[in-house]
Amino acid sequence: MKTSALSIKIDPKVKKGAQKVADELGFSLSAIINASLKNLMRSKTISYSILESSPMLKRAIRSARRDRVQGKSYGPFSLEDSIAFLKSK
C-alpha cells in the first residue's frame, strides 16, 4: 500500500490522549485516522458519539426536573394538543 504523509495541527494534549486510547484499543493512531478518513469518503458523513452529557445539558436536565417537581412544566403530549399549543403562541 502506498502511503502519503499528512501534517495537521493538533493540541498536544489531544494527540497524547488519542494515542493512549488507540494503544489501549490495540491500534495505532495512524490506523484510527486512516479508518476515519476512509469512512468519511465512503459515507460522506461525519458522526461522533458523545457518551457523557455536556455540563450545559446536565444543567438543563436538572432545571427541567426541578420545574417538573414544582409543577412549572407544561407541555402538550398528543399531536392535537401540540398543534393547539403551537397555534396559541
PDB file of C-alpha atoms in Angstrom, residues 30-74:
ATOM      1  CA  SER A  30      -2.436   6.323  12.112  1.00  0.00           C
ATOM      2  CA  ALA A  31      -4.773   3.333  11.663  1.00  0.00           C
ATOM      3  CA  ILE A  32      -7.571   5.151  13.501  1.00  0.00           C
ATOM      4  CA  ILE A  33      -7.159   8.273  11.362  1.00  0.00           C
ATOM      5  CA  ASN A  34      -6.991   6.193   8.157  1.00  0.00           C
ATOM      6  CA  ALA A  35     -10.195   4.360   9.086  1.00  0.00           C
ATOM      7  CA  SER A  36     -11.931   7.649   9.903  1.00  0.00           C
ATOM      8  CA  LEU A  37     -10.919   9.209   6.592  1.00  0.00           C
ATOM      9  CA  LYS A  38     -11.996   6.110   4.635  1.00  0.00           C
ATOM     10  CA  ASN A  39     -15.364   6.216   6.402  1.00  0.00           C
ATOM     11  CA  LEU A  40     -15.680   9.913   5.510  1.00  0.00           C
ATOM     12  CA  MET A  41     -15.021   9.137   1.830  1.00  0.00           C
ATOM     13  CA  ARG A  42     -17.426   6.196   1.770  1.00  0.00           C
ATOM     14  CA  SER A  43     -20.348   7.698   3.668  1.00  0.00           C
ATOM     15  CA  LYS A  44     -19.799  11.403   3.019  1.00  0.00           C
ATOM     16  CA  THR A  45     -20.856  11.957   6.637  1.00  0.00           C
ATOM     17  CA  ILE A  46     -19.138  12.647   9.912  1.00  0.00           C
ATOM     18  CA  SER A  47     -20.554  11.080  13.037  1.00  0.00           C
ATOM     19  CA  TYR A  48     -19.397  11.164  16.612  1.00  0.00           C
ATOM     20  CA  SER A  49     -20.765   9.500  19.705  1.00  0.00           C
ATOM     21  CA  ILE A  50     -20.851  11.500  22.880  1.00  0.00           C
ATOM     22  CA  LEU A  51     -21.003   9.175  25.825  1.00  0.00           C
ATOM     23  CA  GLU A  52     -21.093  11.810  28.550  1.00  0.00           C
ATOM     24  CA  SER A  53     -23.525  14.711  28.639  1.00  0.00           C
ATOM     25  CA  SER A  54     -22.035  18.185  28.498  1.00  0.00           C
ATOM     26  CA  PRO A  55     -22.190  20.355  31.627  1.00  0.00           C
ATOM     27  CA  MET A  56     -24.713  22.598  29.860  1.00  0.00           C
ATOM     28  CA  LEU A  57     -27.008  19.654  29.088  1.00  0.00           C
ATOM     29  CA  LYS A  58     -26.691  18.383  32.658  1.00  0.00           C
ATOM     30  CA  ARG A  59     -27.759  21.810  33.984  1.00  0.00           C
ATOM     31  CA  ALA A  60     -30.714  21.934  31.572  1.00  0.00           C
ATOM     32  CA  ILE A  61     -31.854  18.468  32.652  1.00  0.00           C
ATOM     33  CA  ARG A  62     -31.573  19.391  36.352  1.00  0.00           C
ATOM     34  CA  SER A  63     -33.553  22.571  35.721  1.00  0.00           C
ATOM     35  CA  ALA A  64     -36.267  20.700  33.798  1.00  0.00           C
ATOM     36  CA  ARG A  65     -36.553  18.124  36.581  1.00  0.00           C
ATOM     37  CA  ARG A  66     -36.867  20.878  39.216  1.00  0.00           C
ATOM     38  CA  ASP A  67     -39.563  22.589  37.145  1.00  0.00           C
ATOM     39  CA  ARG A  68     -41.465  19.326  36.771  1.00  0.00           C
ATOM     40  CA  VAL A  69     -41.354  18.616  40.511  1.00  0.00           C
ATOM     41  CA  GLN A  70     -42.519  22.177  41.268  1.00  0.00           C
ATOM     42  CA  GLY A  71     -45.368  21.891  38.754  1.00  0.00           C
ATOM     43  CA  LYS A  72     -43.850  24.546  36.492  1.00  0.00           C
ATOM     44  CA  SER A  73     -43.516  22.295  33.486  1.00  0.00           C
ATOM     45  CA  TYR A  74     -46.222  22.079  30.916  1.00  0.00           C
TER      46      TYR A  74
END
